[in-house]
Amino acid sequence: MKSIFINGAGQASVGEVENVLPEAGEVKIKINYIGICGSDLSTYMGKNPMVSYPRIPGHEISGEIVAVGDGVSEDVIGKNVTCTPYTNCGKCHSCRTGRTNACKFNQTLGVQRDGAMKEYHNIEIEKVLFTEGLNQKKLALVEPLSVGFHAVERGTVTDSDAVMVLGCGMIGAGAIIRSALRGAKVIAVDIDPKKLDIAKSIGAEFALNAMDVDFEEQLLKITDGFGPSVVIEAAGSPATYLSAIKNVAFTGRVVFIGYAGKEIAFPTHLFVQKELDMRGSRNATRMDFEAVIKYLENHDESEQLITKIVTPEEFPETMEFWKNNPGEVMKFLVKF
């Protein structure tokens, strides 16, 4: 069957892999659409330290169950599904305390192990989420949006908060949507006007360009001089990490999602003076996935989150475009 490979930095191709039967407890999914993640771009650029080559990318799954292994009811055949693409060992401290999304030994599809960017993919039935309320394109948006939803959970956002989201790509979009659903005042920050327009359409009350010379003055005016009570960093750059610490309110909460890719020197006195709560946010829980599904079942603006739908053969040129034009991309989907 047809599969996409990332063979090394700047090298991608389409090839063939064997289409094997699902094992006991597994289902076979016919992949219809699959999203290209920022982690896939990092892999393509040779910047993902968790990846070895060659690697089949892909973990933002939309498909239909076409076969089952032993122990799985045939009643699920024909069902539209998405999947949680993470593993958990069940033994580490994270797993033992119920936070399996942050398993010490997690292996995400397409990162530490081969992913689902191929015509068919076998996966354990317990990783599958069913829904009849979403079309196939929306199903491919569930996983990336769920990561932003999880960050809002980590930030314990309520309707009394002013939430600044730094970075309005797909992960940031999830944080914007979830914060707005919780009744918070949402301030979207990016350097791309198109992404800021999308941010306002999905729930941001304010959209600020971080390049504006009076950016910090605008932020203080919006927040009555206090700064945002919650900052969610979803861009993964040293500049946004520093901005989060600098601009969050005293006794505020900062949630980091993005990998900055390098060590950052922080003004550590602000940690103490502001008595900050700083929290990491990794992957998402099944509850986050279910919350995204419920949202997408009742909202139609998700189409604007899709930048372009491409074929497997267009994957290499698509990655080159994204590498050279990062500000213009929300989400690419590959259609099999």
C-alpha positions as a printed Julia matrix, in Angstrom:
336×3 Matrix{Float64}:
   0.0     0.0    0.0
   1.04    3.61  -0.56
   2.88    5.4    2.24
   4.69    8.69   2.77
   8.24    8.61   4.12
  10.53   11.26   5.56
  13.94    9.84   4.75
  16.12   12.54   6.3
  16.45   16.3    6.59
  14.78   17.82   3.53
  14.03   14.4    2.03
  10.54   12.99   1.57
   9.1    10.41  -0.79
   6.13    8.16  -1.53
   6.71    4.41  -1.41
   5.1     1.1   -0.57
   4.68   -0.77   2.71
   3.0    -4.09   3.43
  -0.7    -4.01   4.3
  -0.85   -6.47   7.21
  -3.86   -7.87   9.03
  -4.84   -6.28  12.36
  -3.64   -8.19  15.4
  -5.81   -9.2   18.35
  -7.42   -6.15  19.93
  -6.71   -3.98  16.86
  -8.77   -2.48  14.05
  -7.72   -1.58  10.52
  -8.51    2.0    9.53
  -8.77    3.15   5.93
  -7.13    6.58   6.11
  -9.19    9.25   4.35
  -7.48   12.45   5.55
  -4.48   12.93   7.78
  -3.11   16.23   9.04
   0.48   17.32   8.71
   1.66   18.37  12.17
   4.32   20.87  13.16
   6.25   17.9   14.54
   6.23   16.43  11.02
   7.71   19.68   9.74
  10.41   19.52  12.42
  11.16   15.96  11.35
  11.39   17.05   7.71
  13.74   19.88   8.67
  15.95   17.57  10.72
  15.13   19.36  13.97
  13.19   16.69  15.83
  15.57   14.97  18.29
  13.04   12.21  19.01
  12.99   10.92  15.42
  15.15    8.38  13.6
  15.0     7.97   9.82
  13.36    6.82   7.7
  10.07    7.66   9.41
   6.45    7.39   8.29
   4.87   10.57   9.68
   1.28   11.26  10.66
  -0.9    11.12  13.76
  -3.88   13.41  13.01
  -6.16   10.66  11.8
  -9.48   10.63   9.97
 -10.71    7.33   8.64
 -13.12    4.41   8.57
 -12.76    1.0   10.2
 -12.64   -1.7    7.5
 -11.46   -4.78   9.43
 -10.98   -6.02  12.99
  -8.63   -8.38  14.78
  -9.55  -11.11  17.24
 -11.52   -9.9   20.23
 -12.99   -6.86  18.5
 -16.67   -6.8   17.52
 -17.38   -6.59  13.79
 -20.1    -4.07  14.66
 -17.47   -1.31  14.48
 -16.74   -1.96  10.79
 -17.84    1.01   8.69
 -17.61    3.47  11.59
 -15.93    6.85  11.09
 -13.17    7.39  13.62
 -10.22    9.38  14.83
  -7.59    8.15  17.29
  -5.42    9.12  20.21
  -1.91    8.6   18.81
   0.0     8.27  22.09
   1.17    5.28  24.1
   1.41    4.96  27.86
   3.35    2.43  29.89
   1.0     2.27  32.88
   3.93    2.12  35.31
   5.67    5.52  35.39
   4.7     8.26  37.84
   2.56   10.08  35.24
   0.58    6.97  34.41
   0.19    5.94  38.04
  -1.28    9.36  38.86
  -3.73    9.24  35.94
  -1.91   11.65  33.63
  -1.18    9.15  30.9
  -0.87   11.89  28.26
   2.49   12.77  29.85
   3.8     9.2   30.1
   7.57    9.22  30.53
   7.87    6.55  27.83
   5.2     7.84  25.42
   5.68    7.06  21.75
   3.59    9.25  19.49
   2.66    8.0   16.03
   4.95    9.54  13.43
   7.52   10.67  15.99
   9.09    7.92  18.1
   7.4     5.22  15.96
   6.03    5.02  12.42
   2.83    6.93  11.89
  -0.38    6.64   9.9
   0.39    8.61   6.72
  -0.47    5.65   4.52
  -3.55    4.08   2.97
  -4.36    1.84   5.94
  -3.29    1.85   9.57
  -3.77   -0.74  12.33
  -4.29    0.51  15.88
  -5.57   -0.74  19.23
  -9.34   -0.42  19.63
  -8.93    1.45  22.94
  -7.21    4.3   21.05
 -10.21    4.81  18.76
 -12.87    7.5   19.15
 -16.17    7.12  17.32
 -18.4     9.88  16.0
 -21.13   10.07  13.4
 -21.44   13.84  13.75
 -18.22   14.88  12.01
 -17.25   14.75   8.36
 -13.92   13.24   7.41
 -12.07   16.56   7.19
 -13.2    17.64  10.66
 -12.08   14.31  12.1
  -8.51   15.13  11.03
  -8.65   18.36  13.06
  -9.55   16.72  16.37
  -6.04   15.78  17.56
  -4.3    19.14  16.96
  -7.16   21.12  18.49
  -7.22   18.78  21.5
  -3.65   19.8   22.38
  -4.8    23.41  22.75
  -7.85   22.28  24.72
  -5.56   20.43  27.12
  -3.43   23.54  27.69
  -6.54   25.43  28.78
  -7.31   22.64  31.23
  -3.75   22.88  32.56
  -4.25   26.63  33.01
  -7.5    26.07  34.94
  -9.11   28.81  32.86
 -12.44   30.21  34.09
 -14.81   32.98  33.07
 -12.99   35.41  35.35
  -9.72   35.12  33.42
  -8.13   37.19  30.7
  -6.22   34.67  28.59
  -3.45   35.63  26.17
  -2.64   32.98  23.56
   0.78   33.46  21.99
   0.76   31.84  18.55
  -2.41   31.32  16.51
  -1.61   28.18  14.55
  -3.69   25.04  15.07
  -2.57   24.46  18.66
  -3.21   28.08  19.54
  -6.58   27.89  17.79
  -7.56   25.06  20.13
  -6.55   27.14  23.14
  -8.54   30.12  21.83
 -11.66   28.06  21.23
 -11.56   26.32  24.59
 -10.85   29.53  26.53
 -13.77   31.26  24.81
 -16.04   28.31  25.54
 -15.17   28.74  29.22
 -16.21   32.38  29.11
 -12.75   33.93  29.42
 -11.67   37.18  27.77
  -9.38   35.87  25.0
  -6.49   37.88  23.57
  -4.91   36.3   20.48
  -1.33   37.28  19.62
   0.53   36.51  16.42
   2.57   38.27  13.73
   0.41   37.09  10.81
  -2.73   39.15  10.05
  -4.54   36.19   8.45
  -4.12   34.06  11.55
  -5.31   36.94  13.73
  -8.45   37.25  11.58
  -9.13   33.53  12.03
  -8.5    33.86  15.77
 -11.23   36.51  16.07
 -13.66   34.36  14.1
 -13.23   31.4   16.49
 -13.6    33.23  19.78
 -10.83   35.75  20.42
 -12.22   39.07  21.63
  -8.97   40.86  20.85
  -6.26   40.19  18.26
  -2.86   41.84  18.7
   0.15   41.84  16.4
   3.25   41.17  18.49
   5.29   43.32  16.1
   3.34   46.5   16.93
   5.54   49.01  18.73
   2.79   49.6   21.27
   1.93   45.91  21.75
   2.48   45.95  25.52
   0.53   49.19  25.94
  -2.4    47.65  24.06
  -2.24   44.56  26.24
  -2.29   46.57  29.47
  -5.24   48.63  28.26
  -7.24   45.5   27.47
  -6.47   43.98  30.88
  -7.1    47.14  32.96
  -3.4    47.59  33.6
  -2.86   44.15  35.16
  -1.78   41.97  32.27
  -3.47   38.66  31.4
  -4.13   36.3   34.29
  -3.3    33.33  32.06
  -0.79   33.14  29.21
  -0.7    30.1   26.91
   2.51   29.86  24.89
   1.74   28.02  21.64
   4.43   29.31  19.29
   7.55   27.64  20.59
   9.99   30.5   20.21
  12.37   32.12  22.71
  10.64   35.47  22.12
   7.2    34.14  23.08
   8.55   32.28  26.12
  10.05   35.54  27.39
   6.94   37.54  26.51
   4.78   35.12  28.5
   6.79   35.66  31.68
   7.14   39.4   31.18
   3.5    40.19  30.39
   1.52   37.81  32.58
  -0.16   39.41  35.58
   1.25   39.1   39.09
   0.16   35.72  40.54
  -0.76   34.67  37.01
  -0.5    31.27  35.34
   1.73   30.49  32.36
   1.22   27.34  30.3
   3.92   26.26  27.86
   3.05   24.01  24.91
   5.64   24.8   22.25
   9.22   23.56  22.17
  11.53   26.56  21.86
  14.32   24.42  20.43
  17.07   26.04  22.47
  17.86   27.03  26.03
  16.47   30.39  27.16
  17.86   32.79  29.74
  14.94   33.94  31.9
  14.67   36.97  34.22
  14.13   34.6   37.12
  13.33   37.35  39.6
   9.92   37.61  37.92
   9.15   34.02  38.9
   9.37   35.01  42.57
   8.17   38.61  42.44
   5.05   37.65  40.53
   4.62   34.35  42.4
   3.89   32.66  39.11
   2.41   29.26  38.42
   4.29   27.86  35.41
   3.01   24.66  33.87
   3.94   22.47  30.96
   1.27   20.98  28.73
   1.87   17.79  26.76
  -0.38   16.02  24.26
  -4.02   15.62  25.32
  -6.34   13.33  27.25
  -9.28   11.37  25.92
 -11.55   13.9   27.62
  -9.89   16.67  25.6
 -10.52   14.71  22.4
 -14.16   14.22  23.34
 -14.56   17.94  24.1
 -13.16   18.86  20.68
 -15.48   16.4   18.97
 -18.47   17.95  20.75
 -17.33   21.42  19.69
 -16.83   20.46  16.04
 -20.21   18.73  15.93
 -21.83   22.1   16.64
 -19.58   24.55  14.75
 -18.89   24.88  11.04
 -16.08   27.44  10.91
 -13.46   24.71  11.12
 -13.17   24.71   7.31
 -11.21   27.95   7.5
  -8.57   26.19   9.6
  -7.63   24.03   6.6
  -5.04   25.77   4.45
  -4.99   23.2    1.66
  -5.72   19.55   0.9
  -2.89   17.77  -0.93
  -2.18   14.34  -2.41
   0.54   12.04  -1.09
   2.61   12.84  -4.17
   2.44   16.55  -3.29
   3.8    15.97   0.22
   7.47   16.85  -0.54
   6.67   20.17  -2.22
   4.11   20.93   0.5
   6.77   20.53   3.19
   9.15   22.78   1.27
   6.44   25.43   1.02
   5.67   25.22   4.74
   9.36   25.38   5.63
   9.76   28.56   3.6
   6.38   30.17   4.44
   5.54   29.2    8.04
   3.28   32.18   8.65
   0.91   31.26   5.83
  -0.04   27.8    7.09
  -2.73   26.71   9.51
  -3.26   23.09   8.52
  -2.42   20.93   5.52
  -4.37   17.71   5.09
  -3.21   14.78   2.99
  -6.04   12.97   1.22
  -5.59    9.26   0.59
